[in-house]
Coordinates of C-alpha atoms in Angstrom, one line a residue:
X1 CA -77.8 104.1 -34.4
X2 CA -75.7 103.3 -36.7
X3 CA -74.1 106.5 -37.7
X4 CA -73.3 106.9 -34.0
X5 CA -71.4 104.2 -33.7
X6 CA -69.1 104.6 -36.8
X7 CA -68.4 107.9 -36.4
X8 CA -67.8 106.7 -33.0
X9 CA -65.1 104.4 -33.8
X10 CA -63.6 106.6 -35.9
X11 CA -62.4 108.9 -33.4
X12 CA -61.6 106.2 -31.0
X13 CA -59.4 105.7 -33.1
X14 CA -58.0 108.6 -34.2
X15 CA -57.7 109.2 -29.9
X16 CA -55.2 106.7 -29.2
X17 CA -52.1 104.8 -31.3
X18 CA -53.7 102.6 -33.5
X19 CA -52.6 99.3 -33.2
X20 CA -51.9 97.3 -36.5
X21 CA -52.5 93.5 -37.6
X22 CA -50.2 90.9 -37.9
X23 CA -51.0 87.9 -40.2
X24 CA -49.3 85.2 -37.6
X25 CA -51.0 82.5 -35.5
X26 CA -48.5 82.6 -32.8
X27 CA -50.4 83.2 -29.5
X28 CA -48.3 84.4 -26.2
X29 CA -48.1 81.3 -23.6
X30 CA -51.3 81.5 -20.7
X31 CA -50.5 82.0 -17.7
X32 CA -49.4 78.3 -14.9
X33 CA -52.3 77.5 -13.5
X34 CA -55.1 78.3 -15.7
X35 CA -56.9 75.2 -15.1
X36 CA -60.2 77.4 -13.9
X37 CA -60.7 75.0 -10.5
X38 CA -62.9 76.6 -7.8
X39 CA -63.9 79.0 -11.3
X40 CA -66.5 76.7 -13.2
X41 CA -69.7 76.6 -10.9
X42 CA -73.1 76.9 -13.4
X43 CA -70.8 76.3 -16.8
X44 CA -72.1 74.1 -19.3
X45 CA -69.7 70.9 -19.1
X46 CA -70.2 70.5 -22.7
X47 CA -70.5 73.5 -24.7
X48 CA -69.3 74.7 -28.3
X49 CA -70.3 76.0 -31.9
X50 CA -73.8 75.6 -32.3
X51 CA -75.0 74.6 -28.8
X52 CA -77.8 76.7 -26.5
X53 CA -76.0 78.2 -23.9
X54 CA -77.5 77.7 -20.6
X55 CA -76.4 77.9 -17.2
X56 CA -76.3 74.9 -14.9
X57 CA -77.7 77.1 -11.9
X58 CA -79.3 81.0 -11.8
X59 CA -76.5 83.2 -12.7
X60 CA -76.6 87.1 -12.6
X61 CA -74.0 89.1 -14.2
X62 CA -73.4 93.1 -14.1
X63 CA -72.8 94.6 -17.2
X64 CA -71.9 98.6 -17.8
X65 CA -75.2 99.6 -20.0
X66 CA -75.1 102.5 -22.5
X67 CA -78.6 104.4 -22.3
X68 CA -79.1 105.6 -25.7
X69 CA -81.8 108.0 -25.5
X70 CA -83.4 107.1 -28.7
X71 CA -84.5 103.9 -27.0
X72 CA -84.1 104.6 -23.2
X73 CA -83.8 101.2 -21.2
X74 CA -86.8 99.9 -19.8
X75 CA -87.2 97.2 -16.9
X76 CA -89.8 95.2 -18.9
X77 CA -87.9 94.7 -22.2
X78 CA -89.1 91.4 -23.1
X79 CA -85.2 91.3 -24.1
X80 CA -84.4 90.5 -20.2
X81 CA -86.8 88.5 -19.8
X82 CA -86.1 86.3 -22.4
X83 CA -82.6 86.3 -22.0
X84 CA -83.3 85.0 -18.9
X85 CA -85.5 82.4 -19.9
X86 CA -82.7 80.8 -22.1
X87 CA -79.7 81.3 -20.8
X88 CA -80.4 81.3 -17.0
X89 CA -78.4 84.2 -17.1
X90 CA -80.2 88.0 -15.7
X91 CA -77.8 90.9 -16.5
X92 CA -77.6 93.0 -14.1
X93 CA -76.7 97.0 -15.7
X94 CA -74.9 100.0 -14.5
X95 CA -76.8 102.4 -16.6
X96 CA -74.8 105.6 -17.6
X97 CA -76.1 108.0 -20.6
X98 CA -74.5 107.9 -24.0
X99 CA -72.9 111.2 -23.4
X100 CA -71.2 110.6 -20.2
X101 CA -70.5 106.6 -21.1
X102 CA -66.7 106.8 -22.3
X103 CA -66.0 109.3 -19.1
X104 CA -68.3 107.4 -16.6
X105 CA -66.6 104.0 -18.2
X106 CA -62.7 105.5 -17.1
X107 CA -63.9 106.6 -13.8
X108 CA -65.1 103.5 -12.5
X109 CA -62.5 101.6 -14.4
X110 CA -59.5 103.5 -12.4
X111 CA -61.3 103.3 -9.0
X112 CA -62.0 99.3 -9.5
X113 CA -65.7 99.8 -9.6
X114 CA -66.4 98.5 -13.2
X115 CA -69.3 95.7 -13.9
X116 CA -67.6 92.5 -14.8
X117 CA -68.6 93.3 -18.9
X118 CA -68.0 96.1 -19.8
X119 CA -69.2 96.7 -23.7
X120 CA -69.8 99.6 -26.0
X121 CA -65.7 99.3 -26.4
X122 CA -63.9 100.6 -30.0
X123 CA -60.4 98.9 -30.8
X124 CA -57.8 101.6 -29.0
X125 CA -60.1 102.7 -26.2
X126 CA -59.0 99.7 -24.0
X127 CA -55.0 100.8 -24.2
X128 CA -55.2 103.1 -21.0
X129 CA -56.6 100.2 -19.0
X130 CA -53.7 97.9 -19.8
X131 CA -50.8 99.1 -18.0
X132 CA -52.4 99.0 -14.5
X133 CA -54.1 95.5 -15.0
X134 CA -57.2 96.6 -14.5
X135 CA -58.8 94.6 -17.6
X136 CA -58.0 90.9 -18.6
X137 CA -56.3 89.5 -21.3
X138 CA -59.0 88.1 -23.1
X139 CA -57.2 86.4 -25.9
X140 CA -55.3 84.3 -22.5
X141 CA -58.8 82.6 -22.5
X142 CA -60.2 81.7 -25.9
X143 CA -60.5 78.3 -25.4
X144 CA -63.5 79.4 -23.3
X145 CA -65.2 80.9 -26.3
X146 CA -65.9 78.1 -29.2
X147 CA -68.2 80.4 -31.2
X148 CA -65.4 83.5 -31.1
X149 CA -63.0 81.4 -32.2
X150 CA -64.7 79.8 -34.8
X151 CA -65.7 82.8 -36.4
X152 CA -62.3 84.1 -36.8
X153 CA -61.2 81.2 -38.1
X154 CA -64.4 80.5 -40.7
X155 CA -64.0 84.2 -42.0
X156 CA -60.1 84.4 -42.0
X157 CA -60.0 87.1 -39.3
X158 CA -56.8 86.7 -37.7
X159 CA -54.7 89.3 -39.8
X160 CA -57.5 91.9 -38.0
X161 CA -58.0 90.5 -34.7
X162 CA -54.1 90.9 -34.2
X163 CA -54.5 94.6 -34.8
X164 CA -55.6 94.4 -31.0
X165 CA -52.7 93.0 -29.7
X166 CA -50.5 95.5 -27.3
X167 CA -46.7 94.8 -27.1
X168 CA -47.0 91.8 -24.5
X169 CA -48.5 89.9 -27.7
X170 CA -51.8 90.0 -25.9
X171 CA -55.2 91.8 -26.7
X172 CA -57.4 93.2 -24.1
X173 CA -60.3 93.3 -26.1
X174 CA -63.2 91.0 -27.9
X175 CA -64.1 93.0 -31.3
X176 CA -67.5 92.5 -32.4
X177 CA -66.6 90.5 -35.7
X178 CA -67.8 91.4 -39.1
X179 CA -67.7 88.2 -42.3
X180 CA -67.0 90.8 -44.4
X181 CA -65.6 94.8 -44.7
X182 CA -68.9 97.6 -44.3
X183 CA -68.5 100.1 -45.9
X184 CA -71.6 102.8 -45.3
X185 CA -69.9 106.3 -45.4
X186 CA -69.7 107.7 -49.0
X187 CA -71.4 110.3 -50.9
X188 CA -75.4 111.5 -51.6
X189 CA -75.5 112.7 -55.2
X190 CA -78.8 114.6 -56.2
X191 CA -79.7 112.3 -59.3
X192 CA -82.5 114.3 -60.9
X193 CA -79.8 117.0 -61.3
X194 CA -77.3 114.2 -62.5
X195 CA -80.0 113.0 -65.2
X196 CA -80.9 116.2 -66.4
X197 CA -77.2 117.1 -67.5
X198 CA -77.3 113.3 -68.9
X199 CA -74.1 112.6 -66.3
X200 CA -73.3 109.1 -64.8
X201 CA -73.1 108.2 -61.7
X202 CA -69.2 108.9 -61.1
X203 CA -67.6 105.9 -60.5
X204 CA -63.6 107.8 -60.1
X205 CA -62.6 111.1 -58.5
X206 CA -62.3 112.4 -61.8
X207 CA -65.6 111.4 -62.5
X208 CA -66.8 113.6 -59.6
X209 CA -64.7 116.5 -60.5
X210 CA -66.4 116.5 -64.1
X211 CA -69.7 115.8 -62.5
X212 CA -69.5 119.2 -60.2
X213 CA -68.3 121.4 -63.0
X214 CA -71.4 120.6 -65.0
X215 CA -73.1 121.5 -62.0
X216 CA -71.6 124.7 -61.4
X217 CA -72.1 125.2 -65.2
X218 CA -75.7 124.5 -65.2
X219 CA -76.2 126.6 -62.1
X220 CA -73.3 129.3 -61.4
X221 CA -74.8 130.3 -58.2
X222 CA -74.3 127.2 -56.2
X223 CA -71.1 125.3 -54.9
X224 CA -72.3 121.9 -56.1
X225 CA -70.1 120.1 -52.9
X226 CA -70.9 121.8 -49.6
X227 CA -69.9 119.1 -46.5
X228 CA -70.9 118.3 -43.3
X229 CA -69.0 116.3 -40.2
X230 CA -66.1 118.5 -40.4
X231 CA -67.2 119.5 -36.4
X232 CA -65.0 118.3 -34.4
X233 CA -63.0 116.5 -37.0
X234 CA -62.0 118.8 -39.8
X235 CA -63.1 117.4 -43.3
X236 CA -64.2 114.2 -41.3
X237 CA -65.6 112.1 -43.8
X238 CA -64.5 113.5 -46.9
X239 CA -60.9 113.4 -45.9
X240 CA -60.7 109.7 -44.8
X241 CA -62.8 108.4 -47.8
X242 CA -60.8 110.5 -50.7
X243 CA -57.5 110.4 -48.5
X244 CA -58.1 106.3 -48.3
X245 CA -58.4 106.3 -52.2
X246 CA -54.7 107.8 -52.6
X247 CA -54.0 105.7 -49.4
X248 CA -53.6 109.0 -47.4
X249 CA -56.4 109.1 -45.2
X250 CA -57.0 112.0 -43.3
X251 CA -60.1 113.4 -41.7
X252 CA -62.1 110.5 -39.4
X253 CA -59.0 108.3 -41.0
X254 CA -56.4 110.1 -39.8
X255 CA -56.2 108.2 -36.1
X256 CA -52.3 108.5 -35.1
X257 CA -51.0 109.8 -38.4
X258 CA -48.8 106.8 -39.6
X259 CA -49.5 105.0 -43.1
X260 CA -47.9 101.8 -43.4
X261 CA -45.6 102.4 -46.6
X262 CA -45.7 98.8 -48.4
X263 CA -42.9 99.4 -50.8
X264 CA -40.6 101.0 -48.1
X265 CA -41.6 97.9 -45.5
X266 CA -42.0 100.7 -42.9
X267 CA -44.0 103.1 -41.6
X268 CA -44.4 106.6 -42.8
X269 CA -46.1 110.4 -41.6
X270 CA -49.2 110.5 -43.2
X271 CA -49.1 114.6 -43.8
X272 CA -46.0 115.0 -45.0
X273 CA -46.3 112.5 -48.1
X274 CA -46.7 112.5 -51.6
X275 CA -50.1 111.0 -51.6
X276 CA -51.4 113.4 -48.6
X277 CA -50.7 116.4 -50.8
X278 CA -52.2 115.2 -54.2
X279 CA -55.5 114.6 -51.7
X280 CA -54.9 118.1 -50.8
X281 CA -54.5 119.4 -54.8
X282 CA -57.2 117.5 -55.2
X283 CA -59.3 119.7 -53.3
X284 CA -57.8 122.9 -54.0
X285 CA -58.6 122.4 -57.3
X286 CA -62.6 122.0 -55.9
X287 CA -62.2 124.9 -53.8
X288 CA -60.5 127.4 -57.1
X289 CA -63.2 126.6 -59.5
X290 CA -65.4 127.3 -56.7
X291 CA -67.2 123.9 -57.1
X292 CA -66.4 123.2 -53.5
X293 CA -67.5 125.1 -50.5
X294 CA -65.1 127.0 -48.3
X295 CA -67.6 126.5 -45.3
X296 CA -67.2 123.0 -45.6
X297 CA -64.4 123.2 -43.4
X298 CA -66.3 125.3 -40.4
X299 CA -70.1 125.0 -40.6
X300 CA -72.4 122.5 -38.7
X301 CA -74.1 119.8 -39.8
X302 CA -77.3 121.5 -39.5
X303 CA -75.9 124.3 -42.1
X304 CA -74.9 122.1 -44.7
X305 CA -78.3 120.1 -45.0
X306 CA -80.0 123.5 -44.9
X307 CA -78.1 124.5 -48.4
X308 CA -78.5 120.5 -49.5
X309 CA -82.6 121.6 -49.1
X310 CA -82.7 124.6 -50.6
X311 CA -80.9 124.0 -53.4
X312 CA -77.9 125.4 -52.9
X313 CA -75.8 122.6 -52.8
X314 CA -76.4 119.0 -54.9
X315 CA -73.3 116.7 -52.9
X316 CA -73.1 115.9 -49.8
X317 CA -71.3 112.9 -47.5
X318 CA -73.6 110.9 -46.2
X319 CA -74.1 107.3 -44.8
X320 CA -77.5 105.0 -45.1
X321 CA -79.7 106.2 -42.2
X322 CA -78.5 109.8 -42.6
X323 CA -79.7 109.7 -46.6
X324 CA -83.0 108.1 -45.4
X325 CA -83.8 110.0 -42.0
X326 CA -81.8 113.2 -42.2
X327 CA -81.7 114.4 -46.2
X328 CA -85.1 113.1 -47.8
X329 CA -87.7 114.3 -45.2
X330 CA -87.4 117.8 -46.2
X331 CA -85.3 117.9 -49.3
X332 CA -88.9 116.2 -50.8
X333 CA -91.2 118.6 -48.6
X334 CA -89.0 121.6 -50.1
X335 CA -88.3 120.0 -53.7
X336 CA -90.8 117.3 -54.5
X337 CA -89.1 116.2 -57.5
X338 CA -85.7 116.0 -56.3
X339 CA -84.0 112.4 -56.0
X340 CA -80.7 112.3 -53.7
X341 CA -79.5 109.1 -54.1
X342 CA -76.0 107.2 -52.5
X343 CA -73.6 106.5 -54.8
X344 CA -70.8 103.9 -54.4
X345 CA -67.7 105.1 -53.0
X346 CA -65.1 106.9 -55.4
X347 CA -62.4 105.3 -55.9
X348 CA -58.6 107.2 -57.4
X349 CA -55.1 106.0 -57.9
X350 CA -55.5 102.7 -55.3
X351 CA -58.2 101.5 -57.4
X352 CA -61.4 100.4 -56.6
X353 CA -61.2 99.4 -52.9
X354 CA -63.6 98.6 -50.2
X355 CA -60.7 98.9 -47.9
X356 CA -57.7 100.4 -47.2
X357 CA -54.8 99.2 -44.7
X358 CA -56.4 101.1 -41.8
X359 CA -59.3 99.5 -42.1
X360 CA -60.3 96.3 -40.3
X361 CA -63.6 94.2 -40.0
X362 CA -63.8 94.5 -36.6
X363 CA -66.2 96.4 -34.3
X364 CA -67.1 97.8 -30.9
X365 CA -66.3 95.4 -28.5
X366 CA -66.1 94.3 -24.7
X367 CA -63.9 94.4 -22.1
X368 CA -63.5 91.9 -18.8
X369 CA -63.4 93.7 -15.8
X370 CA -60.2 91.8 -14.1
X371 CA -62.2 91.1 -11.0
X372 CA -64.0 88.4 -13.3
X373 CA -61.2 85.7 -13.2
X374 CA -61.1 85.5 -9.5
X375 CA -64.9 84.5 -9.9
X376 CA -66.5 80.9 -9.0
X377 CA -68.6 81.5 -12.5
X378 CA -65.6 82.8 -14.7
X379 CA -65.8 80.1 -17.3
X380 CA -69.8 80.4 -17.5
X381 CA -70.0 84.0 -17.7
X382 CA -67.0 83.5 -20.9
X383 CA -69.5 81.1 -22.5
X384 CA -72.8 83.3 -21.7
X385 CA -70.5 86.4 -23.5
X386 CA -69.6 83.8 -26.6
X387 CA -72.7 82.6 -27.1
X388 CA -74.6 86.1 -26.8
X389 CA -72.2 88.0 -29.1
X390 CA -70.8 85.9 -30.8
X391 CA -73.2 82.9 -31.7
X392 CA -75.5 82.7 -35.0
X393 CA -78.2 82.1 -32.6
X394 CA -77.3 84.9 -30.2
X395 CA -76.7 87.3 -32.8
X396 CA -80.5 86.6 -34.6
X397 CA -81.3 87.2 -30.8
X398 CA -79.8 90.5 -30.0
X399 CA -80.7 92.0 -33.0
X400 CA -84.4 90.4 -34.1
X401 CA -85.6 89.2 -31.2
X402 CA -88.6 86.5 -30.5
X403 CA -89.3 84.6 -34.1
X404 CA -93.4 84.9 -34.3
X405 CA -93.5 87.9 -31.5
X406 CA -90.9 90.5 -32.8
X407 CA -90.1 88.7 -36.6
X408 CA -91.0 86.5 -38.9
X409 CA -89.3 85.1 -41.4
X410 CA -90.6 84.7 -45.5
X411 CA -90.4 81.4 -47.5
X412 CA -87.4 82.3 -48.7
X413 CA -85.8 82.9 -44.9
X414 CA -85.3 86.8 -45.2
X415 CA -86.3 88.5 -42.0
X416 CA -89.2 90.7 -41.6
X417 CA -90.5 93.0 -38.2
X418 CA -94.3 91.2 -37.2
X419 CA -96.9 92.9 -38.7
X420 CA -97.1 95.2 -35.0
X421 CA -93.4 96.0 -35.1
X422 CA -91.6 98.6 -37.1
X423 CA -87.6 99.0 -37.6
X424 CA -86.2 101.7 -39.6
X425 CA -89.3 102.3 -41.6
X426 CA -89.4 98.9 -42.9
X427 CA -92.9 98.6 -41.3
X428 CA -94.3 101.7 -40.9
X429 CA -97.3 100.6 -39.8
X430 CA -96.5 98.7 -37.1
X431 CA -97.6 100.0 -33.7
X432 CA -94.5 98.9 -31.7
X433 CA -90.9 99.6 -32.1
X434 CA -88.2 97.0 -32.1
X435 CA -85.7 99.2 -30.0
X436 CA -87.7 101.2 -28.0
X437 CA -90.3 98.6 -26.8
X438 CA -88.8 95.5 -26.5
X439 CA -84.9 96.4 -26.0
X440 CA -83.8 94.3 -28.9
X441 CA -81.5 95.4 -32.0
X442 CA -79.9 97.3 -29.0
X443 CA -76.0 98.8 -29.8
X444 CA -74.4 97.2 -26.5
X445 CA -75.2 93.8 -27.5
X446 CA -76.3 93.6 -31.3
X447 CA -73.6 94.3 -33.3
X448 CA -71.1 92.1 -35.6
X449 CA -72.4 89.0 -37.5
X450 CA -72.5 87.7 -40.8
X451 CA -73.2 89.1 -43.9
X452 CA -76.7 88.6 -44.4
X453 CA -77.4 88.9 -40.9
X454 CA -76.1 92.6 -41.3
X455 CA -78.0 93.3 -44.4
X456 CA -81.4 92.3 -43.2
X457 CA -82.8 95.4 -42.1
X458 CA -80.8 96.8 -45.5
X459 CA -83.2 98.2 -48.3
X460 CA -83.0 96.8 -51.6
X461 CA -81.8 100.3 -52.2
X462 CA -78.8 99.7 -49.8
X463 CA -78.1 96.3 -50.4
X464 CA -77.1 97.3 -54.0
X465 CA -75.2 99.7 -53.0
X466 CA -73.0 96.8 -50.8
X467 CA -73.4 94.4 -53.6
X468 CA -71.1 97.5 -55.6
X469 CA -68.8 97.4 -52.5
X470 CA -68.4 94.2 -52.1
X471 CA -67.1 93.5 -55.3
X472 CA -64.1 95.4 -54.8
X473 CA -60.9 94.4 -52.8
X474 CA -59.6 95.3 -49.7
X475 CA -56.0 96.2 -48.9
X476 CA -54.1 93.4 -46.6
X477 CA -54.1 95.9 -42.6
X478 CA -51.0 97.1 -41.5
X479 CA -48.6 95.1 -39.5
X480 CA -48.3 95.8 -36.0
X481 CA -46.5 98.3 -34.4
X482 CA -47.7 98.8 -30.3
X483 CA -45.7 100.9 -28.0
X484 CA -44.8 100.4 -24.5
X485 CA -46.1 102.6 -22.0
X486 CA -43.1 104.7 -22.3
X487 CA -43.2 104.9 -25.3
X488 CA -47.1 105.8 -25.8
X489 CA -46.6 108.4 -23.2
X490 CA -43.7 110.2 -25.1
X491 CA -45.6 109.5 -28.9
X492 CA -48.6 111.6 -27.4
X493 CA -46.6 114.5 -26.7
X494 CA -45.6 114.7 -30.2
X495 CA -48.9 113.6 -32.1
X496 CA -51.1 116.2 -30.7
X497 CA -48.8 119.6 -32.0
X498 CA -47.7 117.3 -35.4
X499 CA -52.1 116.8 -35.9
X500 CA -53.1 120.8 -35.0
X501 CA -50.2 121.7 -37.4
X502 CA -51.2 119.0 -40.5
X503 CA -54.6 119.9 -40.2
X504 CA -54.2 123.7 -39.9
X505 CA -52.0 123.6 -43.0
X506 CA -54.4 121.4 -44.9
X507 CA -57.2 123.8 -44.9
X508 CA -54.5 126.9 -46.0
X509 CA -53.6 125.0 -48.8
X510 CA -56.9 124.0 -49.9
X511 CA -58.2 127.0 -49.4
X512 CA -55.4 128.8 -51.5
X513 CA -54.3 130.5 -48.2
X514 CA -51.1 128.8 -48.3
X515 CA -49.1 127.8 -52.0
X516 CA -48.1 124.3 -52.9
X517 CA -44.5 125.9 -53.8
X518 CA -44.3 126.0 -49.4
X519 CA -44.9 121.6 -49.9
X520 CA -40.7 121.6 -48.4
X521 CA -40.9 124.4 -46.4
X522 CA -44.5 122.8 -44.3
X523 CA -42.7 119.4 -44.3
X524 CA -39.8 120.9 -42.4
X525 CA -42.0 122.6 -39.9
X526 CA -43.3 119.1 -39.2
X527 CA -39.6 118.0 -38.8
X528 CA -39.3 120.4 -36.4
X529 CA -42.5 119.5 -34.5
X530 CA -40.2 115.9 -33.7
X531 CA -42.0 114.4 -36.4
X532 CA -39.0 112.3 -37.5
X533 CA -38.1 110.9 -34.1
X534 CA -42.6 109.8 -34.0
X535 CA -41.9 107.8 -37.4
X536 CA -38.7 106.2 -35.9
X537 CA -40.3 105.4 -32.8
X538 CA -43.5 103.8 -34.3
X539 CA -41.2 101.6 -36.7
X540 CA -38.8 100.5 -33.7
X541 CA -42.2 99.4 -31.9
X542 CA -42.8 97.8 -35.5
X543 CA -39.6 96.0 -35.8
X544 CA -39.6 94.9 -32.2
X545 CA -42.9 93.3 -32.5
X546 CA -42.0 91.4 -35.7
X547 CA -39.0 90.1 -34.0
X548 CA -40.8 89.2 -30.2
X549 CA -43.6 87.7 -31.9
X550 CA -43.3 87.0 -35.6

């Protein structure tokens, strides 16, 4: 599930402007009037950090449902039921399938149809709703949400929460809050392979580059790195995470194509830098010594792990579940000995980061239908939403369910699945599944949490490999820079020709199609392509933000 909904965000992203964080507390004036009479009917008169959230009469909700078909929804969830039974909330759900939910979401957004909640939403997604009013300004009511608030100010998430806001100062969305950065996307390294040429596990760039040439050495009919994800994003994975490293990200990290510049205070076009074409070199240099594989660029994921089996190919990208459900299976039917393990991220000229400027701890989130504020049970349904998504006790609920039914917990309080229950293999004996038969550890409302909250259906394996990660530092996130409606409308007419032409470009000069000598020539086709009037319309929207609002 989890792949899903990274690579998820990710493009959501990369679809819309992204919309930057600003470190200030300043929070735009509510609206006169918002004293919620006539709008508190079954609220909890006393209600905050900490406290069981339960409704003062029977209260039913609608909610837009994702149906993910892994775990199909199912009326008798004991999820619902006890949902019900503490909150005195039932959820009522519009049930669309995962592969119609963004379109299905739009549609009944613009005709006023929407649920009242409406989750499953990535930071950038809710920008086309703003304009026509259709969604509320949820940071106008945070006083309504104690355990939201407290979070953010507990884990010092302001800086990333303001990435949100649009250019009235307001955000339109509640994030799913992470304590700390997670980073999962990185590299599978055969390490039989590694131990017989008596290599490291690479810790730079460099280090990898040396690693694959002993590969290619050892066996001259393979091209050690051949990649997957590059379908529908080109180089998906590995350009964000070795892009990021020269703070160039491209591929999944792409988004709008701005890097904020922090020695020039402004904005700059990711493609046409300095940093963008050393990533670039980088990979040429992969692709010439033929340690890299061309079809990286073009073939399906399917393709790739078939050469990662077979021997072929020894590197792969790769992300927790993917290395444990997707690459071991039959790389150990076809090669009992082999041992692919994941390997902390590479790190190059930034250092070693966990995360770059881009990068936030924020994740899927929810939108509030704007039919919700005229409602007599506004202010209970804000505290139902704060204390399910955002409350240590809603959290433990949403993802782990019933203590004694669906967990237990060990003498030293780490979680475990019943002896019945199975989740991600850690019991695979267990009869029952955690998703699929009782509706809990669902992706529409388990997500976000603290760190050892996220970790506890981790292997040891894993939570090493965050224990590496976690160590490192992350990069302050860009200050904001939204655009008007205007503006976004124009700024899309420019990004979509400036992308096809960057990534086009990219793969001739890694491929050696296209020689570094054209670097001036390439920039001034982007110069053509209005890219100089983008960049000076993002940092107007930059410089107008820092003056409205600090």
């Amino acid at each position: 599930m989890y792949e899903m909904n990274r690579r998820q965000a990710i493009v959501a992203i990369g679809a819309f402007l992204a919309l930057a964080g600003c470190g200030g507390d300043e929070q735009p004036k509510k609206p006169a009037g918002d004293d919620f009479t006539g709008n508190r009917d079954g609220a909890m008169s006393s209600y905050g950090p900490g406290t069981q959230f339960k409704a003062a009469v029977p209260l039913t909700f609608s909610v837009l449902y994702n149906n993910h078909p892994f775990y199909p929804i199912k009326n008798d969830w004991l999820f619902w039921s006890e949902l019900t039974k503490r909150t005195n909330v039932t959820l009522q759900p519009s049930v669309v399938p995962l592969s119609d939910y963004e379109n299905k979401r739009s549609l009944l957004i613009g005709a006023g149809d929407a649920p009242l909640i409406i989750p499953k939403t990535y930071p950038a997604q809710e920008t086309p709703f703003v304009a026509s009013g259709a969604i509320l300004p949820v940071s106008d009511y945070m006083d309504l949400m104690p355990n939201f608030k407290d979070k953010i100010a507990k884990w010092n998430l302001q800086g990333d929460v303001d990435t949100l806001r649009q250019a009235d100062g307001r955000f339109y969305l509640l994030p799913g809050l992470h304590q700390d950065y997670w980073v999962d996307y990185t590299l599978a390294v055969r390490e039989d392979i590694m131990e017989k040429l008596g290599l490291k596990v690479p810790e730079t760039w460099d280090d990898v580059y040396t690693m694959l040439k002993a590969m290619k050495a050892e066996y001259p009919d393979s091209y050690p790195l051949s990649d997957r994800w590059s379908i529908p994003t080109v180089g998906g994975n590995l350009l964000n995470i070795l892009g990021a490293s020269y703070g160039a990200p491209g591929g999944w990290g792409y988004r709008n194509g701005v890097i904020w510049d922090s020695a020039a205070q402004k904005f700059a076009f990711t493609g046409a830098t300095e940093q963008y074409k050393q990533v670039l070199q980088y990979l040429n240099k992969l692709a010439q010594e033929k340690l890299l594989d061309p079809e990286t660029f073009t073939q399906t994921d399917e393709q790739a792990i078939q050469k990662l089996v077979s021997g072929k190919s020894f590197v792969i990208s790769t992300n927790a579940q993917t290395l444990v459900n997707e690459y071991r299976p039959p790389l150990l039917k076809a090669n009992p000995d082999a041992r692919l393990v994941k390997i902390p991220r590479p790190y190059g000229p930034l250092g070693p980061i966990k995360a770059a400027p881009h990068e936030t701890r924020l994740e899927n989130g929810i939108m509030i239908s704007k039919k919700a504020r005229d409602s007599k049970n506004f202010v209970a349904m804000m505290q139902f939403i704060d204390w399910l998504w955002y409350s240590d006790e809603g959290q433990v609920f949403a993802k782990w369910g019933v203590e004694g039914t669906t967990y237990t917990k060990d003498g030293s309080g780490k979680f475990k699945p019943a002896p019945d229950v199975d989740f991600v293999g850690l019991n695979p004996k267990g009869a029952k599944h955690l998703q699929k038969d009782f509706g809990f550890h669902n992706g529409v409302f388990a997500y976000g949490g603290t760190t050892e909250l996220l970790q506890s259906t981790f292997s040891d394996e894993e939570v090493a490999f965050q224990k590496v990660m976690n160590a490192r530092k992350a990069l302050p996130v860009e200050p904001p820079h939204p655009l008007t409606d205007e503006e976004r409308e124009q700024a899309t007419l420019w990004e979509s020709p400036l992308k096809d032409h960057v990534t086009q470009n990219s793969l001739k000069f890694i491929l050696g199609k296209r020689d570094f000598g054209d670097w001036a020539a390439y920039v001034a086709e982007l110069e053509g392509k209005s890219m100089g009037a983008y960049v000076n319309l993002v940092n107007g929207a930059y410089e107008r933000y820092k003056k409205e609002h600090g």
